[in-house]
mmCIF file of C-alpha atoms in Angstrom:
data_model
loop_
_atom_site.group_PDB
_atom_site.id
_atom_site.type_symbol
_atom_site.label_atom_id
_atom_site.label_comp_id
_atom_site.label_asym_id
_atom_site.label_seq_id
_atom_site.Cartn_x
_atom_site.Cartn_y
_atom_site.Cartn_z
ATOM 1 C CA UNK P 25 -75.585 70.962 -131.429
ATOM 2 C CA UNK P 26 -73.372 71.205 -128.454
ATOM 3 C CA UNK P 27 -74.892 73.243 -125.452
ATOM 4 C CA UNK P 28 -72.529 75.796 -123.729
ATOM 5 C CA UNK P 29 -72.485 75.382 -120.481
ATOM 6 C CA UNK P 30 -71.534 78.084 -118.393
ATOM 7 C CA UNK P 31 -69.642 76.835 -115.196
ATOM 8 C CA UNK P 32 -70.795 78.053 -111.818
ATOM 9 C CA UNK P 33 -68.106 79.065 -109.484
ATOM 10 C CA UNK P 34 -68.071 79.512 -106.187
ATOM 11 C CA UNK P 35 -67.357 82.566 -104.306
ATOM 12 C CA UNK P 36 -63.360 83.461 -103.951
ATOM 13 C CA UNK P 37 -62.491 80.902 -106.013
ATOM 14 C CA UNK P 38 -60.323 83.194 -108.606
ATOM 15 C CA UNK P 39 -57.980 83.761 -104.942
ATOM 16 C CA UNK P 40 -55.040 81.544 -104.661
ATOM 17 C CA UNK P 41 -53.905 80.231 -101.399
ATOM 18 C CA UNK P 42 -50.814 79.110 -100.881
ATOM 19 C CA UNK P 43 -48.226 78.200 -98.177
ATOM 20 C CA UNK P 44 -44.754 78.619 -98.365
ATOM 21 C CA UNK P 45 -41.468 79.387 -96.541
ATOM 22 C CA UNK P 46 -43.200 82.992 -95.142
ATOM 23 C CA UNK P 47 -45.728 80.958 -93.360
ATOM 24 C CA UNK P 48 -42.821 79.126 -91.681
ATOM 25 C CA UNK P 49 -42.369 79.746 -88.105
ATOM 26 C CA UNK P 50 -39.099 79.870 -86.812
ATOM 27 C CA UNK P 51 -39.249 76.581 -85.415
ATOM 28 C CA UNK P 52 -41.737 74.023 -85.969
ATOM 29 C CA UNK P 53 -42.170 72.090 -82.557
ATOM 30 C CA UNK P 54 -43.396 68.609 -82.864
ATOM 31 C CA UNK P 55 -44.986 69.179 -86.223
ATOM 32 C CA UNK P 56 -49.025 67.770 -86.005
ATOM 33 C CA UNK P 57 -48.828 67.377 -82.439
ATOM 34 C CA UNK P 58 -50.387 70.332 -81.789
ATOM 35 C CA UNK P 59 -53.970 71.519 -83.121
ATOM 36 C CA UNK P 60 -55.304 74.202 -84.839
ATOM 37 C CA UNK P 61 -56.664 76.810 -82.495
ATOM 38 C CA UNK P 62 -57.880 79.992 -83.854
ATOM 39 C CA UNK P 63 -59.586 82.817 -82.228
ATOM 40 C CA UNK P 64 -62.946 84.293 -84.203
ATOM 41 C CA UNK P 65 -65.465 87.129 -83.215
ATOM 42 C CA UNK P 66 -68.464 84.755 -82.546
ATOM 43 C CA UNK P 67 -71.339 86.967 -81.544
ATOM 44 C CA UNK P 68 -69.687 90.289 -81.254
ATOM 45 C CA UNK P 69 -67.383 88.185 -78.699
ATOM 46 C CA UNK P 70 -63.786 87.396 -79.661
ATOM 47 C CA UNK P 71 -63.480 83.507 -78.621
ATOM 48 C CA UNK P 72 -59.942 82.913 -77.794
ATOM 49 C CA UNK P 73 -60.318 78.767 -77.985
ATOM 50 C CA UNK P 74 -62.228 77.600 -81.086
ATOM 51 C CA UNK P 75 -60.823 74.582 -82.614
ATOM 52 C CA UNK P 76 -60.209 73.978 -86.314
ATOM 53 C CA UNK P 77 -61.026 70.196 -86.607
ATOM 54 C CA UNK P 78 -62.466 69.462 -90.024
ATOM 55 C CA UNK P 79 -63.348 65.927 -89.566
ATOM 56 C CA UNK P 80 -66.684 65.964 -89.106
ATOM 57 C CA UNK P 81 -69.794 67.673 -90.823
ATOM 58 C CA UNK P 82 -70.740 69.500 -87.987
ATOM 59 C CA UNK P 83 -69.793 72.624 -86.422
ATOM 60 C CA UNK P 84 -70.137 72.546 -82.668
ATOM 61 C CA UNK P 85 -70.743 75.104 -79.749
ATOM 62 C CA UNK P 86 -70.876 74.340 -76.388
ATOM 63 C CA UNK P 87 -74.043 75.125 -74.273
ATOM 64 C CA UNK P 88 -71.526 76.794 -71.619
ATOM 65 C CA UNK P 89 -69.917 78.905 -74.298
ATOM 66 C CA UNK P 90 -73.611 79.988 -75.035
ATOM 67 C CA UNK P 91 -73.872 81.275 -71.844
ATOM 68 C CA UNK P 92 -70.552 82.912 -71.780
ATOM 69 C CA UNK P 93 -71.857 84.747 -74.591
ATOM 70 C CA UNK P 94 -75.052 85.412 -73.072
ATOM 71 C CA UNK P 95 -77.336 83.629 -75.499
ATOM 72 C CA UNK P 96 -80.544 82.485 -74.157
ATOM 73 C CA UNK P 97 -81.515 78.864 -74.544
ATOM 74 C CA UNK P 98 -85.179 79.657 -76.239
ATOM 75 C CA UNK P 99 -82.829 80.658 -79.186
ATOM 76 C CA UNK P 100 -82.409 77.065 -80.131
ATOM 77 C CA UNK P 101 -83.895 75.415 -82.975
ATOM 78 C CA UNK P 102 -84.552 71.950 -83.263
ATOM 79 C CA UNK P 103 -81.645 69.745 -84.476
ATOM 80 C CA UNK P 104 -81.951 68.620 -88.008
ATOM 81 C CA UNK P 105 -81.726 64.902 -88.331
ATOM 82 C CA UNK P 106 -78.289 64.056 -90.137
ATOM 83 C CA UNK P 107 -79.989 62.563 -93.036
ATOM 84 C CA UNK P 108 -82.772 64.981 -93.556
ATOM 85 C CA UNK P 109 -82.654 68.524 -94.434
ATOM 86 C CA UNK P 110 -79.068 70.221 -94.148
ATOM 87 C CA UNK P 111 -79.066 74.323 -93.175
ATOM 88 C CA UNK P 112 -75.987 75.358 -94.196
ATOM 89 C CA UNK G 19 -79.627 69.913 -78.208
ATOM 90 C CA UNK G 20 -80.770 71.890 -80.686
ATOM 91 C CA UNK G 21 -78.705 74.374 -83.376
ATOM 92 C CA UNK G 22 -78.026 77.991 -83.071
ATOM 93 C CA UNK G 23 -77.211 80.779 -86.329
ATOM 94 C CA UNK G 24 -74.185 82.519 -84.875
ATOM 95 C CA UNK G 25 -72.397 85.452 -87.020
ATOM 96 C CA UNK G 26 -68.475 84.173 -87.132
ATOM 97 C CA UNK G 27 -66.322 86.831 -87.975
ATOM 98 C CA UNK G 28 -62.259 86.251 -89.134
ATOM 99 C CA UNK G 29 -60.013 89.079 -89.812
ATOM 100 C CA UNK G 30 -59.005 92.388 -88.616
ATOM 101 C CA UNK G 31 -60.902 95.179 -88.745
ATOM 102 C CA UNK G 32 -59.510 96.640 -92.199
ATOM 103 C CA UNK G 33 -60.006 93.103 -93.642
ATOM 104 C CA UNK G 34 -62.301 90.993 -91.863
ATOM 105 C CA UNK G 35 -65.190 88.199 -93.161
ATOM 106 C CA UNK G 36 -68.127 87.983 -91.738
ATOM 107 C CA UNK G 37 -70.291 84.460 -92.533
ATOM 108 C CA UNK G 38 -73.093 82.603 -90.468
ATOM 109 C CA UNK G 39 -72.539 79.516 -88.956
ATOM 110 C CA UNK G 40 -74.978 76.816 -87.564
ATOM 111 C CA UNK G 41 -73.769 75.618 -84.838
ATOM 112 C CA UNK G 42 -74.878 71.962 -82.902
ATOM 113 C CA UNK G 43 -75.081 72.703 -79.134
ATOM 114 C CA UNK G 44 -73.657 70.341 -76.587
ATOM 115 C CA UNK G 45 -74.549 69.978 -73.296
ATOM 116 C CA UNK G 46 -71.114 68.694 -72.345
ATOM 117 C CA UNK G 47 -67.928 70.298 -70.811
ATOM 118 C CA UNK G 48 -65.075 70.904 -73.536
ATOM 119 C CA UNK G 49 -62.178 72.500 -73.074
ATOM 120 C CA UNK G 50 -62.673 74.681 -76.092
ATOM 121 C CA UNK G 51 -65.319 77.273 -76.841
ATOM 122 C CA UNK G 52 -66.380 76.284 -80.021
ATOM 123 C CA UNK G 53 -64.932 73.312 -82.878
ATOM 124 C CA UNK G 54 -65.455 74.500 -86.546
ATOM 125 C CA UNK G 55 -65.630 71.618 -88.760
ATOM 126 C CA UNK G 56 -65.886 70.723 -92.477
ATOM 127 C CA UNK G 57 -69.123 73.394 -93.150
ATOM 128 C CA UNK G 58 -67.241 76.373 -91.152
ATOM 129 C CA UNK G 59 -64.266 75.464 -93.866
ATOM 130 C CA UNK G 60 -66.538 75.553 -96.905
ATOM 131 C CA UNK G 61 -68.076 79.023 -95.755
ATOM 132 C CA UNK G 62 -64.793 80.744 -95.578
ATOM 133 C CA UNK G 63 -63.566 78.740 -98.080
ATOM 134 C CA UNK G 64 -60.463 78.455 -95.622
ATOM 135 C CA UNK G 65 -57.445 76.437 -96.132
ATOM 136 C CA UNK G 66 -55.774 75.267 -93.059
ATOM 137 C CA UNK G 67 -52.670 74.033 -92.564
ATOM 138 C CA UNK G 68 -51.663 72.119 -89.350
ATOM 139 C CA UNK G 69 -48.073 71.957 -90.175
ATOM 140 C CA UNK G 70 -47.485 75.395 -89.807
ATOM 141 C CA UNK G 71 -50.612 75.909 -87.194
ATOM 142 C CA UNK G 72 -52.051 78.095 -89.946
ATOM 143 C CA UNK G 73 -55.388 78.782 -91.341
ATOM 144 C CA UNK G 74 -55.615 81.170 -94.481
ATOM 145 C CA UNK G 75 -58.964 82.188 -96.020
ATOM 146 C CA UNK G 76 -59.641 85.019 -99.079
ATOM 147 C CA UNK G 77 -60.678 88.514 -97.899
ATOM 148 C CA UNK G 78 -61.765 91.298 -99.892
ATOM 149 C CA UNK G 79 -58.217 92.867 -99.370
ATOM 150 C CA UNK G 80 -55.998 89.612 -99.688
ATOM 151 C CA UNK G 81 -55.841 86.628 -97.615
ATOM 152 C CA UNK G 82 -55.631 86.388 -94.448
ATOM 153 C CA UNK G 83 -53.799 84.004 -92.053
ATOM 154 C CA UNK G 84 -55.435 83.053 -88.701
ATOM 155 C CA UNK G 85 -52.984 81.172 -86.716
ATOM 156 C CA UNK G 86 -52.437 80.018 -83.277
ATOM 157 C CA UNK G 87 -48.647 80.229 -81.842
ATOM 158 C CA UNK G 88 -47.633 77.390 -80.630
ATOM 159 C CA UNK G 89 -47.583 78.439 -76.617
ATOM 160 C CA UNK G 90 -51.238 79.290 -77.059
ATOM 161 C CA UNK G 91 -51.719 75.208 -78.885
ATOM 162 C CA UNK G 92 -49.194 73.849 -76.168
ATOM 163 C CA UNK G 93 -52.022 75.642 -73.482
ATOM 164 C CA UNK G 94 -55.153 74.028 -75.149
ATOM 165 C CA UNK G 95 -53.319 70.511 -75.356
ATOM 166 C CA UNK G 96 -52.305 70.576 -71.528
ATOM 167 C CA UNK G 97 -55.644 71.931 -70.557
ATOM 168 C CA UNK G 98 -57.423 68.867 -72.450
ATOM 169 C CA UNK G 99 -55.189 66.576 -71.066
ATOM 170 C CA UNK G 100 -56.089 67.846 -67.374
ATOM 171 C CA UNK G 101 -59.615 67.750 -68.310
ATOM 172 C CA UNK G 102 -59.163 64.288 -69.497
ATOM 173 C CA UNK G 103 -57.551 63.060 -66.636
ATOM 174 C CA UNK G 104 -60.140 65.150 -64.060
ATOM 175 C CA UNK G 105 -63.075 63.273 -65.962
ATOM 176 C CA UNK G 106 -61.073 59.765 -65.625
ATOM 177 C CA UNK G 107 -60.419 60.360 -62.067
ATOM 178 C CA UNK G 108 -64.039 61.590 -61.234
ATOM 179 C CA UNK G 109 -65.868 58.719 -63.011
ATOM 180 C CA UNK G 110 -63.063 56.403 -61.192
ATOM 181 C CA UNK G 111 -64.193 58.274 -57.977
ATOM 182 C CA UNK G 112 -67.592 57.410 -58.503
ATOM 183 C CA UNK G 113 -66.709 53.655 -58.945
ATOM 184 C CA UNK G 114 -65.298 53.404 -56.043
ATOM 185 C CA UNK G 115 -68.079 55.115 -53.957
ATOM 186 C CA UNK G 116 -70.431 52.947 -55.420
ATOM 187 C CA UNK G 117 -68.274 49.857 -54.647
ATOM 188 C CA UNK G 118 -67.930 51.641 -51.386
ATOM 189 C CA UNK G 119 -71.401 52.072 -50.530
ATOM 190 C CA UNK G 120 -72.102 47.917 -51.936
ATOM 191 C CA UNK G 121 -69.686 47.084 -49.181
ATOM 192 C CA UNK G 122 -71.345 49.055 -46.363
ATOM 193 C CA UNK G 123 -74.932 47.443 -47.352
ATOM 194 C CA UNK G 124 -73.367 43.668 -47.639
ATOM 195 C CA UNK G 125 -73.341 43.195 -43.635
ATOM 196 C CA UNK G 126 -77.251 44.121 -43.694
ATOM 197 C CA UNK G 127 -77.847 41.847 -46.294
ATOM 198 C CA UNK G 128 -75.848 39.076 -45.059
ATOM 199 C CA UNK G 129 -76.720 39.688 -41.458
ATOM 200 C CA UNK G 130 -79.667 36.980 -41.708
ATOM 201 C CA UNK G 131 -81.010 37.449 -38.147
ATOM 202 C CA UNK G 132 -84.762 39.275 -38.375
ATOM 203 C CA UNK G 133 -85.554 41.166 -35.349
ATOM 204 C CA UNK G 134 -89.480 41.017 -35.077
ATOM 205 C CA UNK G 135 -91.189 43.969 -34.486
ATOM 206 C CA UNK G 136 -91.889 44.594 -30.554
ATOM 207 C CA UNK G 137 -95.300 43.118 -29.004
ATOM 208 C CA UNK G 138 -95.625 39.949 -30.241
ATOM 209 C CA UNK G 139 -98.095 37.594 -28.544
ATOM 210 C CA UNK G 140 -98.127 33.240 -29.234
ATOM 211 C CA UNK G 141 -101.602 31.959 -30.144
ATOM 212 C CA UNK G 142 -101.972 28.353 -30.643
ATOM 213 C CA UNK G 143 -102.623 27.175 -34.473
ATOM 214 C CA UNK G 144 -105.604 24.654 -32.956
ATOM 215 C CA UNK G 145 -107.471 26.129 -30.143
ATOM 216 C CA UNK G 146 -108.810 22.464 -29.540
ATOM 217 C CA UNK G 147 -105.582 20.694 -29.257
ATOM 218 C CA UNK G 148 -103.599 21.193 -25.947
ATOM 219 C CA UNK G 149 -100.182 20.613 -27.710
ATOM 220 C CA UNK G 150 -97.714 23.381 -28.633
ATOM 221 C CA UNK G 151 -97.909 24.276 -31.460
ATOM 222 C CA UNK G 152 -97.817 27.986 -31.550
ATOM 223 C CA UNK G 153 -97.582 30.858 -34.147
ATOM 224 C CA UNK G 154 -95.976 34.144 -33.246
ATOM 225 C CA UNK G 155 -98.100 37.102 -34.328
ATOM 226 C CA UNK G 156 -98.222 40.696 -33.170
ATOM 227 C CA UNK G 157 -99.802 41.425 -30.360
ATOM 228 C CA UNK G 158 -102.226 43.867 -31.849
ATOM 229 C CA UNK G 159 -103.427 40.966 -34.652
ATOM 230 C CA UNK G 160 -106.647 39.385 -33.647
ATOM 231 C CA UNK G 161 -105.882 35.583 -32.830
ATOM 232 C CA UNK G 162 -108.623 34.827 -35.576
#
């Protein structure tokens, strides 16, 4: 007897995304020269410089951007070793 | 360092997405704030697209598009270029003082003539013997 299973699905995955002419600006200068900088609310704070990279498994802050947002150090935890325990 | 649990929040206020990120902390200069790599992407479940400079996630009212212009891109990329270059020139800087500072300490080195220390007396190495053979000690050494 065949067992249903019942697929899991992530969050938002029933929303399409797509790109098309509307997302084109009027020009494209140098197209992938330029990176992908977006500006977030980290911390109540609107960051005006964050980075989307997306080639490498982990997200990074700078200790000066800590302080910018006024976050003491004895807030930080240990850093999980990259081939134990993930905390996602 | 160490890892921090920060709230990152995309959006506008009538449509905004609020997830928690762990961050790594590093103790270097950047010339960003913050880098969001592949587990920011996976939280939002963001799509970016660096064509277009764009970044589109689902919100609970539609998605969204976060995108930089290009003026604002064109800013980050000069600014990391200067930063570059600053580092390059510092750390060349700092070669050159040390090569600097090796040069000022060669003459020292290679100056070979030892200056003894003032008050030196000559004792003779047999106190029997009337020859001259003589050792140069200070004078505040007991001949013994």
């Amino acid at each position: 007897m065949a067992r249903m299973i019942v697929p899991q699905y992530l969050n938002w995955s029933s929303t399409p995304i797509t790109f098309d002419r509307d997302d084109h600006p009027d020009k494209v200068v140098a197209p992938g020269i330029y990176t992908l900088v977006v500006d977030p609310i980290i911390a109540n704070t609107r960051l005006s410089k964050v980075l989307m990279d997306g080639g490498s498994s982990l997200d990074i802050i700078y200790l000066e951007t800590l302080d910018l947002l006024g976050i003491e150090r004895a807030q930080l935890q240990p850093m999980a070793s990259c081939w134990g325990k993930r905390r996602y | 360092m160490g890892q921090i649990d920060l709230p990152v929040c995309f959006g506008t206020a009538a449509n905004f997405r609020k997830a928690t990120l762990t961050f790594e902390v590093v103790g270097f200069r950047g010339t960003y704030h913050a880098i969001i790599e592949r587990p920011g992407y996976v939280k939002f479940t963001a799509i970016p697209n660096y064509t277009y400079l764009k970044l589109k996630m689902p919100m609970p009212k539609g998605v969204i598009t976060a995108s930089s212009t290009y003026d604002h891109a064109y800013e980050c990329d000069i600014e990391c270029v200067e930063y570059r270059e600053a580092v390059e020139s510092s750390v060349e800087l700092a070669s050159r003082l040390e090569a600097l500072a090796a040069e000022d300490l060669e003459p020292k080195c290679h100056a070979g003539s030892f200056e003894p220390a003032e008050g030196t007396k000559k004792i003779p190495l047999d106190p029997n013997s009337s020859d001259d053979n003589v050792v140069t000690i200070s004078a505040n050494l007991d001949p013994k």
